CSV table of C-alpha atoms in Angstrom, one decimal:
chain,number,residue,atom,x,y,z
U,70,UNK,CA,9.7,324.3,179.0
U,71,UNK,CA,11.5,326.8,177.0
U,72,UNK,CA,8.3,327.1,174.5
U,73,UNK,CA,6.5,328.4,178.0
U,74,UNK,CA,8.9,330.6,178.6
U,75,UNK,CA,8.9,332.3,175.3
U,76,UNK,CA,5.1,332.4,175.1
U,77,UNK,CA,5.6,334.3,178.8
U,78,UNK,CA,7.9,336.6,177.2
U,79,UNK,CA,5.6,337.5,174.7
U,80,UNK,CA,2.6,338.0,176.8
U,81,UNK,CA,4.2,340.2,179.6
U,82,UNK,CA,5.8,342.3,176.5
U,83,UNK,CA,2.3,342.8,175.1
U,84,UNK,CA,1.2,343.4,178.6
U,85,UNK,CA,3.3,345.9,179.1
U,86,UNK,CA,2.4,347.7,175.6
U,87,UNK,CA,-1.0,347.8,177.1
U,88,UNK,CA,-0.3,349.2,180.4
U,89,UNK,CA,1.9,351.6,178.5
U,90,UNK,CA,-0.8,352.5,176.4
U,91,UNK,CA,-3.1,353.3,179.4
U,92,UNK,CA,-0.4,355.0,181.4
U,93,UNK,CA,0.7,357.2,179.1
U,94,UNK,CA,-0.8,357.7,175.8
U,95,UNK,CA,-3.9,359.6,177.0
U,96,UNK,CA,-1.4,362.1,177.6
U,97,UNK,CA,-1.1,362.8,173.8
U,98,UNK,CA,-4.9,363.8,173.7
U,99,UNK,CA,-5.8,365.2,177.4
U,100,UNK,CA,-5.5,368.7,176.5
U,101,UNK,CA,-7.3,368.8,173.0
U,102,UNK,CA,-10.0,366.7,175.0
U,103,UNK,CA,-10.5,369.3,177.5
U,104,UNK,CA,-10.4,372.4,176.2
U,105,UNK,CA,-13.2,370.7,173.4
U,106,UNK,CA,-11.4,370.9,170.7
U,107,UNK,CA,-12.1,367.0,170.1
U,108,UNK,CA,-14.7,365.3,171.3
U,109,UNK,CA,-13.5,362.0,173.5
U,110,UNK,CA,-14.6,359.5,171.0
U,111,UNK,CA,-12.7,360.8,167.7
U,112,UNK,CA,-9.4,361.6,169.9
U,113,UNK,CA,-8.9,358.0,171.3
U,114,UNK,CA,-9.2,356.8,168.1
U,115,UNK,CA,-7.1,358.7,166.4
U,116,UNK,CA,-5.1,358.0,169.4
U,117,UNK,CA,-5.0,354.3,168.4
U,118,UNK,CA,-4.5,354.8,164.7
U,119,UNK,CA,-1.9,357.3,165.5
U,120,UNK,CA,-0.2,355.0,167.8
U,121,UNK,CA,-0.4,352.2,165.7
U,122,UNK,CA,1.2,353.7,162.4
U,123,UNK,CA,4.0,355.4,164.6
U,124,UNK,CA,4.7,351.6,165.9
U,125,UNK,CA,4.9,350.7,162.2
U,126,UNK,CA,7.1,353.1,160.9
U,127,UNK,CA,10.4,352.2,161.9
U,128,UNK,CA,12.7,349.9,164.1
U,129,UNK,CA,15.1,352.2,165.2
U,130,UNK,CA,13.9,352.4,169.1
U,131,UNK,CA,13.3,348.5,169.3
U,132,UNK,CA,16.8,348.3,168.2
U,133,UNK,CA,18.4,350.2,170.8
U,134,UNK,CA,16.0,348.9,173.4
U,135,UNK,CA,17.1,345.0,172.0
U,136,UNK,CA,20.6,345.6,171.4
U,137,UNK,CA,22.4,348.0,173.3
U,138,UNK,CA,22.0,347.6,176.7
U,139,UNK,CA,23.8,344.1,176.8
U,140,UNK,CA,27.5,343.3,175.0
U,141,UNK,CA,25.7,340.3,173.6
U,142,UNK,CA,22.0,339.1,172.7
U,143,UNK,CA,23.2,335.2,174.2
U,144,UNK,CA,23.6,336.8,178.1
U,145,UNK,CA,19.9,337.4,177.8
U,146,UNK,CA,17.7,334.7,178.1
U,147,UNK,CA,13.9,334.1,179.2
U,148,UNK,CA,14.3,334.3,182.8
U,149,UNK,CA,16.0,337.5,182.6
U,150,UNK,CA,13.5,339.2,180.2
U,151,UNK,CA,10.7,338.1,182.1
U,152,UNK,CA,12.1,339.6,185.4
U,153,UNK,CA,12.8,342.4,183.6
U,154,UNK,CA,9.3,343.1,182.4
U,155,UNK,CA,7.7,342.4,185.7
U,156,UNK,CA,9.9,344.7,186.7
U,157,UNK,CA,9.1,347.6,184.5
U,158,UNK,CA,5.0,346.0,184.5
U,159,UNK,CA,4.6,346.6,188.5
U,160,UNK,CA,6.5,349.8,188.3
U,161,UNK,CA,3.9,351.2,185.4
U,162,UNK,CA,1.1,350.4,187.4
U,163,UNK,CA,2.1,351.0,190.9
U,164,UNK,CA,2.7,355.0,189.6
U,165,UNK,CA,-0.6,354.8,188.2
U,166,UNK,CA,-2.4,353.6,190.4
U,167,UNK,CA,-0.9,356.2,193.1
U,168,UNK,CA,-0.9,359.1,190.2
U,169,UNK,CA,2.9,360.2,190.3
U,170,UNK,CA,3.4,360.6,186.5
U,171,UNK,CA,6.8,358.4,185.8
U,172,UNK,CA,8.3,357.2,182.4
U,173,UNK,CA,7.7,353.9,181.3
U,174,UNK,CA,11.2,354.0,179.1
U,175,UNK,CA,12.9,354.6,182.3
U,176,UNK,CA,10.5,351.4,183.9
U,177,UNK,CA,11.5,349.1,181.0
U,178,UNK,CA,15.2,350.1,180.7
U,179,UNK,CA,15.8,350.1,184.8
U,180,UNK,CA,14.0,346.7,184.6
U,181,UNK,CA,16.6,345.1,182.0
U,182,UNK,CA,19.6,346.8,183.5
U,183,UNK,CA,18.8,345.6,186.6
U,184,UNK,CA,17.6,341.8,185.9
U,185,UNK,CA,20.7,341.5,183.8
U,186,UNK,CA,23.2,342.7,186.3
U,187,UNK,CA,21.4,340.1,189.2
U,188,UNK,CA,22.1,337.3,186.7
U,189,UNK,CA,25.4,338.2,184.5
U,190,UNK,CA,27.0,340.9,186.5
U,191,UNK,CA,28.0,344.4,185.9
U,192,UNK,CA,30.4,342.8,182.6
U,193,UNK,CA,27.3,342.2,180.7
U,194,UNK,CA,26.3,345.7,180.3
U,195,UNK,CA,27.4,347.6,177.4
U,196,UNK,CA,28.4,350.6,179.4
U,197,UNK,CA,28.2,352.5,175.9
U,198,UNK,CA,24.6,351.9,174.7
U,199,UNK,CA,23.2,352.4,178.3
U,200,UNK,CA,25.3,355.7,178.6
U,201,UNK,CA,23.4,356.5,175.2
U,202,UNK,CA,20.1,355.4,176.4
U,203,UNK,CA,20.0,357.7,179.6
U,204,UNK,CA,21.2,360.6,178.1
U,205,UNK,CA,18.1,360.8,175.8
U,206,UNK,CA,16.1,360.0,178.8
U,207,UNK,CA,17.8,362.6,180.8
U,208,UNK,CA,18.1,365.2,177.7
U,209,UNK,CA,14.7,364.8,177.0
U,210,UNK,CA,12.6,366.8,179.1
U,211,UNK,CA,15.5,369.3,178.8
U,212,UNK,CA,15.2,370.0,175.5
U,213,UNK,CA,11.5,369.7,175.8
U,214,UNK,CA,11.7,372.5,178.2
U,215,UNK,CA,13.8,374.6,176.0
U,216,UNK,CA,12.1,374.0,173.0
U,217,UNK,CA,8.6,375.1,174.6
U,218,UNK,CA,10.0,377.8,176.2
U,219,UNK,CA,11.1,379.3,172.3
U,220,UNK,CA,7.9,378.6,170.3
U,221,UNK,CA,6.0,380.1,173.9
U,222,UNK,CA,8.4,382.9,173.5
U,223,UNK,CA,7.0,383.2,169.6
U,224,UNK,CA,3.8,383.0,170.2
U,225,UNK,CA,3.0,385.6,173.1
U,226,UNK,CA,5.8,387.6,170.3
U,227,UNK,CA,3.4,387.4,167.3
U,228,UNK,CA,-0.1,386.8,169.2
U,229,UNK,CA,0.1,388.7,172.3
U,230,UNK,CA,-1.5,391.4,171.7
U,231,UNK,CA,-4.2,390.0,169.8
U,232,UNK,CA,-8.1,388.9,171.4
U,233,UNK,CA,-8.5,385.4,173.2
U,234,UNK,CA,-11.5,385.5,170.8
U,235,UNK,CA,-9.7,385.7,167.5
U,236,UNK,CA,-6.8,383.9,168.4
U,237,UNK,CA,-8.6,380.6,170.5
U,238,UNK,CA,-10.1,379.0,167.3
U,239,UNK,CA,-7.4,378.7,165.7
U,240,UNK,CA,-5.3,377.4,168.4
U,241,UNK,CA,-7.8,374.9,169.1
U,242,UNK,CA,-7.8,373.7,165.1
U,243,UNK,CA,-4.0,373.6,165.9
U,244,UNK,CA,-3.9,371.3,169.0
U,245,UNK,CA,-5.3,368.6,167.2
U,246,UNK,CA,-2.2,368.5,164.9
U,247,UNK,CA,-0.3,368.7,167.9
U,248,UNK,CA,-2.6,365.7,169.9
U,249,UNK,CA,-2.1,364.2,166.0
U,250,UNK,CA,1.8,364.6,165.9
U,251,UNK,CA,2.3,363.3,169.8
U,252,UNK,CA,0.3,360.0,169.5
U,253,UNK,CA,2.1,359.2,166.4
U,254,UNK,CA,5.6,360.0,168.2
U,255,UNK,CA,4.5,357.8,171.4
U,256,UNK,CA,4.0,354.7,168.7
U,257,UNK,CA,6.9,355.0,167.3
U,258,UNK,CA,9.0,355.8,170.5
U,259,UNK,CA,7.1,353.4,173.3
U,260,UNK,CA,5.3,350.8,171.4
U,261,UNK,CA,8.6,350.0,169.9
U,262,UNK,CA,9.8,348.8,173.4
U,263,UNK,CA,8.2,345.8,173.7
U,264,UNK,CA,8.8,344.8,170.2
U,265,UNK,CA,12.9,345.3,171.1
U,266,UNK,CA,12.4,343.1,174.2
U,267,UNK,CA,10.4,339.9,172.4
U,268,UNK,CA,12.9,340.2,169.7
């Protein structure tokens, strides 16, 4: 039995690497796809690539994700982790499938808080790391904001007096850097997930 359980482990993680990938890493690539500056075909697969060699770059996310939401790696078992991904797995596609964009880090994380408190109690939780782990989630679109609203600042400071017909090749040239730059940062961020969870 336990063999069954671990093999279903493994497959919901990987499942719910793929419905990440659908739900949220054409996000990477939507706007260099349609203002042309890549054609579909070459920007889903450097999409891929992308997202592959961010997943391969480091452990640091699958770490946090595996190790500090619970005091100890024994309180979780199968039952939990599979709960938990069902969880995060019906959350991903139910906001998909009714378009209201939502965070599949927040899915995955609610999904093991949750399971974990249902079977161990609120004691289990390392009150530290999930303190952590929502204030990135929180701070994130934050800084985001913040950040954009500087380098838009910039911008319109250096270029806005310039034509839309000097500046726009450029820009385009530049937004597949930036398509470049956010499907790498999505494999190293949200493919790393999964890998914390089966591990």
């Amino acid at each position: 039995m336990p063999d069954v359980l671990i093999i279903t482990v493994v497959v919901l993680a990987l499942a719910f690497d793929y419905i990440n990938g659908f739900h949220d890493t054409a996000n990477a690539i939507a706007t260099s796809v349609s203002t042309r500056a890549l054609t579909p075909r070459f920007a889903v697969w450097m999409a891929a690539v992308l997202n592959f060699l961010g997943a391969m770059y480091s452990t640091g996310v699958a770490k946090t994700i595996g190790g500090d939401l619970v005091k100890s790696a024994q309180m979780v078992n199968e039952p939990i982790i599979i709960a938990a991904m069902i969880g995060a797995i019906f959350w991903n596609l139910l906001t998909w499938w009714m378009g209201i964009p939502s965070s599949s880090s927040h899915a995955l994380v609610g999904g093991v808080i949750g399971a974990v408190l249902v079977a161990k109690g609120v004691e289990a939780l390392k009150m530290a790391g999930i303190l952590k782990i929502v204030a990135a989630l929180v701070g994130s679109p934050l800084v985001a904001m913040l950040t954009g609203l500087l380098i838009m600042s910039i911008l319109f400071w250096i270029f806005g007096n310039k034509s839309p017909g000097r500046v726009n090749p450029k820009f385009k040239r530049l937004q597949i850097l930036t398509a470049a730059m956010m499907a790498f940062s999505h494999g190293s961020n949200d493919a790393q997930k999964a890998m914390g969870i089966i591990t």
